[in-house]
CSV table of C-alpha atoms and ligand atoms in Angstrom, one decimal:
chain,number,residue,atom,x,y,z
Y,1287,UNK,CA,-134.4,-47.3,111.3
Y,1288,UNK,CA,-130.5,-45.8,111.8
Y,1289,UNK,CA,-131.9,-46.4,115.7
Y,1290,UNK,CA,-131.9,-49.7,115.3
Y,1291,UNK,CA,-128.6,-49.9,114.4
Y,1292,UNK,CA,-127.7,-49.3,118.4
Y,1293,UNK,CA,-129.7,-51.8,119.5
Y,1294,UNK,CA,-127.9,-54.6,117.1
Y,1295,UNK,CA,-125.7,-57.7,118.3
Y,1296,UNK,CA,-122.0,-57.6,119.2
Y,1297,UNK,CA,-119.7,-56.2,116.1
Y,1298,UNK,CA,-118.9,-59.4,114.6
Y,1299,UNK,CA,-122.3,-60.1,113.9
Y,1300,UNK,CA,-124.0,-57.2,113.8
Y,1301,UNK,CA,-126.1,-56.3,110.5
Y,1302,UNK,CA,-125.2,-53.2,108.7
Y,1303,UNK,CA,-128.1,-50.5,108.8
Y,1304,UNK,CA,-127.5,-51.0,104.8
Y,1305,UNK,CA,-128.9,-54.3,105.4
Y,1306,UNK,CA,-131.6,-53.5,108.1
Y,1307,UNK,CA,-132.7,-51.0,105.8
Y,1308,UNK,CA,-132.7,-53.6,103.0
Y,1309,UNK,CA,-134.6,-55.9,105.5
Y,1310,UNK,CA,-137.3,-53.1,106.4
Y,1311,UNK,CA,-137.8,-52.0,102.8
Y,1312,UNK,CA,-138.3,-55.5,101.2
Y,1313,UNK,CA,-140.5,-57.0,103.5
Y,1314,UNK,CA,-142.5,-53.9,105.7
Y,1315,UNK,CA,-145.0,-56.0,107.4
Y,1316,UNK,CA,-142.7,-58.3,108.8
Y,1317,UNK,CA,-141.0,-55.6,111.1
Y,1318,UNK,CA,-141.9,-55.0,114.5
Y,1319,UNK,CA,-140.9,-52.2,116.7
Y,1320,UNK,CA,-141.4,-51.6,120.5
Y,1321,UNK,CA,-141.4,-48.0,121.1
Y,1322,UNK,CA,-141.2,-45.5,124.1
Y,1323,UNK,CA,-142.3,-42.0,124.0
Y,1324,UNK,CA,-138.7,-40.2,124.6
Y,1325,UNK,CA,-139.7,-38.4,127.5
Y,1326,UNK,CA,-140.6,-41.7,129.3
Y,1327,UNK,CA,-137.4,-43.3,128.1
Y,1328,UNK,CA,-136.0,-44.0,132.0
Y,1329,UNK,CA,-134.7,-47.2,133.2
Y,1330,UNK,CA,-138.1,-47.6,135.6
Y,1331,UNK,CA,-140.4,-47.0,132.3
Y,1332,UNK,CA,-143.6,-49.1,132.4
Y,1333,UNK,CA,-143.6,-51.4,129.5
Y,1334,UNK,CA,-145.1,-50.8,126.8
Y,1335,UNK,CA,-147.1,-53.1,124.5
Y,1336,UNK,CA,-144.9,-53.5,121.1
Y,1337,UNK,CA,-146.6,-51.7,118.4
Y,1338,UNK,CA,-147.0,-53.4,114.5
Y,1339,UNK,CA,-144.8,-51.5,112.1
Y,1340,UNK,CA,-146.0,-48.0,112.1
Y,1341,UNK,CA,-145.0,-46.2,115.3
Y,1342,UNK,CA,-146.8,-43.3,113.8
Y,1343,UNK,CA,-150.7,-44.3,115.2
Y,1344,UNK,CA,-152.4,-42.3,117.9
Y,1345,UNK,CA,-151.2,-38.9,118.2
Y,1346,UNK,CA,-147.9,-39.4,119.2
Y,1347,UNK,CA,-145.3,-38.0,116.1
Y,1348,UNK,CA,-142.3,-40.6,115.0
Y,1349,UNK,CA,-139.6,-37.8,116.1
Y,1350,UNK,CA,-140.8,-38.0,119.9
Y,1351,UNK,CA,-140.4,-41.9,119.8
Y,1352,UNK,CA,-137.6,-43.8,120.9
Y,1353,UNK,CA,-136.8,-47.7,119.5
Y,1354,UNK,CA,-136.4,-50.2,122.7
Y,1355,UNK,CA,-136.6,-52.9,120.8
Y,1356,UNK,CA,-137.1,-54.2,117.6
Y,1357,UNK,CA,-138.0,-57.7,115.3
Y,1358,UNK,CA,-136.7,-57.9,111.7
Y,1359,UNK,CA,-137.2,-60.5,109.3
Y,1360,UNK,CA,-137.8,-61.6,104.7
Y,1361,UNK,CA,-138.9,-64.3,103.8
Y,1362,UNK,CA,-137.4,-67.1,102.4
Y,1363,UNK,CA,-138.3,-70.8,100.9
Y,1364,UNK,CA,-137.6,-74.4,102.4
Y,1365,UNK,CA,-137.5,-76.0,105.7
Y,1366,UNK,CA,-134.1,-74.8,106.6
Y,1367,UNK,CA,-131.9,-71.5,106.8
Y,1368,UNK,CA,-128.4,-71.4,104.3
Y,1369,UNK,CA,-126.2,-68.6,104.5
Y,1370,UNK,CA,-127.5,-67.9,100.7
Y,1371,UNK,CA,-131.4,-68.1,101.9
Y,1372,UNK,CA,-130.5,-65.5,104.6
Y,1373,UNK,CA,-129.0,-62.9,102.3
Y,1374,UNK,CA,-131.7,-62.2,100.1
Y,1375,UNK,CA,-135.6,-61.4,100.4
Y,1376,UNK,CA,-137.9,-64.0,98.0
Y,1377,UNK,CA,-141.4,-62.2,98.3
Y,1378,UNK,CA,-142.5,-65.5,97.0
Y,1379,UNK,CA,-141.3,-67.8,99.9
Y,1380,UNK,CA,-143.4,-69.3,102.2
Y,1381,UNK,CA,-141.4,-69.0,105.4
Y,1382,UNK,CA,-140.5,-66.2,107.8
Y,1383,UNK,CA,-136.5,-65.8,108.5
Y,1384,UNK,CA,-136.3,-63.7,111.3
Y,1385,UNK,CA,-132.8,-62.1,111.3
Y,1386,UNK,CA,-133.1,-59.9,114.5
Y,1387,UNK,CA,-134.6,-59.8,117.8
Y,1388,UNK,CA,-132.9,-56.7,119.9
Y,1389,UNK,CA,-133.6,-55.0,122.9
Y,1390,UNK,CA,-131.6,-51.8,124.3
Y,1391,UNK,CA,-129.1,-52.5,127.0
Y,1392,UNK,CA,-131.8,-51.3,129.9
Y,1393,UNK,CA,-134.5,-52.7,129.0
Y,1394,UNK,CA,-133.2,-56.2,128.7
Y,1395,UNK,CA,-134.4,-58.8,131.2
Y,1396,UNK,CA,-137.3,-57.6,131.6
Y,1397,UNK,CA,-139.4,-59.6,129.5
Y,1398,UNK,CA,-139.7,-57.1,126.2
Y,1399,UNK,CA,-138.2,-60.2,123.8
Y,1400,UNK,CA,-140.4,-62.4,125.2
Y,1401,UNK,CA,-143.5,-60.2,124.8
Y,1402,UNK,CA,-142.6,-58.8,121.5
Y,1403,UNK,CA,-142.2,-62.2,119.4
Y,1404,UNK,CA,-145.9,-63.4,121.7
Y,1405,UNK,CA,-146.9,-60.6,119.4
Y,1406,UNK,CA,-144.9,-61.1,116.4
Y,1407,UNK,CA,-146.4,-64.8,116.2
Y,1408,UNK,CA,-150.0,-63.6,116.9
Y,1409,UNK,CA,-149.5,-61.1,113.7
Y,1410,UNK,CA,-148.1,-63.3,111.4
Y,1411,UNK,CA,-151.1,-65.7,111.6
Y,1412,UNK,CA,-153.5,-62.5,111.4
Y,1413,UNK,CA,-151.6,-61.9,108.0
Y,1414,UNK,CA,-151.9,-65.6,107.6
Y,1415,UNK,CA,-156.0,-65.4,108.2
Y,1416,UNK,CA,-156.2,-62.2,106.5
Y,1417,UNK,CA,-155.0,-63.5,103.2
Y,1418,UNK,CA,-156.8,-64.0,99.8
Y,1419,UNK,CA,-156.9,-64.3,96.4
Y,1420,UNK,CA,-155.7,-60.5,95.8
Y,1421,UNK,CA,-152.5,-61.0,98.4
Y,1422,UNK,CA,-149.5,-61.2,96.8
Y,1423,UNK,CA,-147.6,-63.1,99.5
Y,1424,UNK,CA,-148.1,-66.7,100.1
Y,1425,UNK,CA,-149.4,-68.1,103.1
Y,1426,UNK,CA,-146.4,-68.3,105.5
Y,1427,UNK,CA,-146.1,-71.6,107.1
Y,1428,UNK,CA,-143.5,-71.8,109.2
Y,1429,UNK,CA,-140.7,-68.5,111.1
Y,1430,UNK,CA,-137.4,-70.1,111.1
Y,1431,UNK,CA,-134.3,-68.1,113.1
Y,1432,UNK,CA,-130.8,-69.2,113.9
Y,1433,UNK,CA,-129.7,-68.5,117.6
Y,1434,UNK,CA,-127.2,-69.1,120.0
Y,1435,UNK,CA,-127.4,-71.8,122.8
Y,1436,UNK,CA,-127.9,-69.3,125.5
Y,1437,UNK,CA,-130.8,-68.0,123.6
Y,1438,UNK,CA,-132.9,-71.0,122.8
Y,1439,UNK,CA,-134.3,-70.9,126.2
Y,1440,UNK,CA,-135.9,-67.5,124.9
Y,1441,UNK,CA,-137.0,-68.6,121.8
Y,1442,UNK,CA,-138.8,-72.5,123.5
Y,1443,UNK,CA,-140.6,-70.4,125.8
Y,1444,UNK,CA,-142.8,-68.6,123.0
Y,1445,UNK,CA,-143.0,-71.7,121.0
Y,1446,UNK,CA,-140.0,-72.1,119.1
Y,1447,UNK,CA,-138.7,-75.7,118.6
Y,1448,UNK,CA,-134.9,-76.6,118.1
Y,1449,UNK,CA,-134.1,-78.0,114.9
Y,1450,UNK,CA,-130.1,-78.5,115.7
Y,1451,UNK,CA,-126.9,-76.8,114.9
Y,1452,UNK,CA,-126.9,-74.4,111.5
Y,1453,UNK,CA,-125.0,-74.8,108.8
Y,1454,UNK,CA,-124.4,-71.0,109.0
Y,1455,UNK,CA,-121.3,-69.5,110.0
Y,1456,UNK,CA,-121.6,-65.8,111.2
Y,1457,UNK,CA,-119.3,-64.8,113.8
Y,1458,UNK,CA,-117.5,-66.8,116.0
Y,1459,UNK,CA,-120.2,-68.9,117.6
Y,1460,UNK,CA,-122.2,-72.2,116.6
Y,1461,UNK,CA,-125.9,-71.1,115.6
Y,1462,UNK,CA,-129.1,-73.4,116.4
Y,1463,UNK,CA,-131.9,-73.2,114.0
Y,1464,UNK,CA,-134.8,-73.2,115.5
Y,1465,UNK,CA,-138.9,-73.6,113.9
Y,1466,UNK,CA,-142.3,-71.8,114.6
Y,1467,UNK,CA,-144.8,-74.1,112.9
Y,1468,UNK,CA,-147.7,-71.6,111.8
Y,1469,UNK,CA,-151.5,-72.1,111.0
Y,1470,UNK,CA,-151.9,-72.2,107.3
F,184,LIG,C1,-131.4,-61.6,123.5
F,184,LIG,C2,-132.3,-60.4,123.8
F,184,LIG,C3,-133.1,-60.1,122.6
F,184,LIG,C4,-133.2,-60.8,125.0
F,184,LIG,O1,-134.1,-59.7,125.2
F,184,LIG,P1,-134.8,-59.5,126.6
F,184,LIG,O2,-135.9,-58.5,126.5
F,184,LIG,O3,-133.8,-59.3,127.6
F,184,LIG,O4,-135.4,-61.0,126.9
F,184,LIG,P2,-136.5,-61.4,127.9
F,184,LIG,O5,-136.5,-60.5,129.1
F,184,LIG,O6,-137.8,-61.5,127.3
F,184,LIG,O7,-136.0,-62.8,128.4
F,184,LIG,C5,-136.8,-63.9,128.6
F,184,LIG,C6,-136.0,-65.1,129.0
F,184,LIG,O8,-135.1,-65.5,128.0
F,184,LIG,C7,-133.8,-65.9,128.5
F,184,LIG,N1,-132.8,-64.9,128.2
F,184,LIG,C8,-132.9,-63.7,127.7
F,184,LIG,N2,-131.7,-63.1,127.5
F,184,LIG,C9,-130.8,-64.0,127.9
F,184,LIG,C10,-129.4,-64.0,127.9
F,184,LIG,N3,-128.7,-62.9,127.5
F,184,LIG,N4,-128.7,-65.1,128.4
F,184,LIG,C11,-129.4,-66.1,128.8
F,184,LIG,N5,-130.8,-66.2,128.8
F,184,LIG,C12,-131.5,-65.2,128.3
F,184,LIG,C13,-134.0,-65.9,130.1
F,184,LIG,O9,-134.5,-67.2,130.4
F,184,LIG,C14,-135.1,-64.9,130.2
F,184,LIG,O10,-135.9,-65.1,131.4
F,184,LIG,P3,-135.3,-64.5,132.8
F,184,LIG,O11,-134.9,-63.1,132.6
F,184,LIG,O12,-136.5,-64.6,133.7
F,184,LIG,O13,-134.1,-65.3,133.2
F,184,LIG,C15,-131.4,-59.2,124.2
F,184,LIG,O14,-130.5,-59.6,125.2
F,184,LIG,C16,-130.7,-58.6,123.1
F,184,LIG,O15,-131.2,-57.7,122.3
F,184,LIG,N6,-129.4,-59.0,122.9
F,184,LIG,C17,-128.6,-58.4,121.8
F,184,LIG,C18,-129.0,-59.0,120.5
F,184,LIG,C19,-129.1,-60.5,120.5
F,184,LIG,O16,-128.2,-61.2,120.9
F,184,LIG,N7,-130.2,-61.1,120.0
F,184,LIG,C20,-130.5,-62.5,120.0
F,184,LIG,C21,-129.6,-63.3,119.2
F,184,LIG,S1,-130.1,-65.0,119.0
């Protein structure tokens, strides 16, 4: 997780690795990595598929694996995102607040975001599908995120729909909150 911290947003909004590690303890199955194996980590590196939480399947050892990108979310209740909702994880709510979606510097632009929240969205409604009676999660129906307005494109062209401006405040910039309606 401390590699994540170098992928993260500028300074002044940048989560803490106290708080990623906050993030990836609470709520496990709703983190997302997209790992290289170090030795292939060069700006002309095929790339790779993202790979669900545990970077340890195959043969390949955690140590020899290097973070390119990365999704982090909790989960929260409501229809909406409040600076209160965002702080906390409720392992009861019935939404998905995703708090990051980073990519290192040379690897951006080249269609990892976009291919890493396809899958993100695809394994949220397996965990969706996959729920019953002995889950102790609800079923998740919507992923709400705040972004900024040169993001959204990003975000509307894997399904995401805009909402309007956020009532959060994080940094200097407005934020757009924006909805993923699941299956539930
Ligand atoms: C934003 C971020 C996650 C995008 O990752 P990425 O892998 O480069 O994104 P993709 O290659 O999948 O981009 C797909 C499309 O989204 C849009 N897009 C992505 N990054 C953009 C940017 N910085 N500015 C404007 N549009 C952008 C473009 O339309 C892009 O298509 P194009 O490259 O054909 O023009 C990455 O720049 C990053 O980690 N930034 C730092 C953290 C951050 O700001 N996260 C998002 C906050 S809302």
């Amino acid at each position: 997780m401390d590699q994540s911290v170098n992928l993260e947003y500028p300074e002044s909004e940048a989560a803490s690795l106290k708080n990623l590690v906050f993030r990836q303890d609470a709520a496990p199955d709703l983190f997302l990595g997209c790992y290289l194996r170090k030795e292939e980590v060069q700006i002309d590196s095929p790339i790779p598929n993202p790979n669900p939480n545990n970077p340890n399947s195959g043969n390949t050892s955690s140590s020899s694996l290097e973070l390119v990108g990365y999704i982090v979310s909790t989960l929260v209740s409501g229809d909406h995102l409040t600076h209160s909702s965002m702080s906390s994880h409720n392992p009861s709510g019935d939404a998905v607040c995703i708090h990051s979606v980073c990519v290192s510097t040379a690897f951006q632009r080249r269609g990892v975001a976009t291919r890493m929240l396809k899958e993100y969205l695809q394994h949220l409604q397996r965990l969706n599908n996959n729920m019953n009676a002995s889950t102790s999660m609800n079923k998740l129906k919507r992923v709400l995120l705040i972004a900024h307005e040169h993001t959204i494109g990003l975000y509307a062209g894997v399904g995401f729909v805009l909402i309007g401006q956020s009532s959060v405040e994080h940094g200097p910039d407005p934020w757009f909150e924006m909805v993923y309606t699941l299956d539930h």
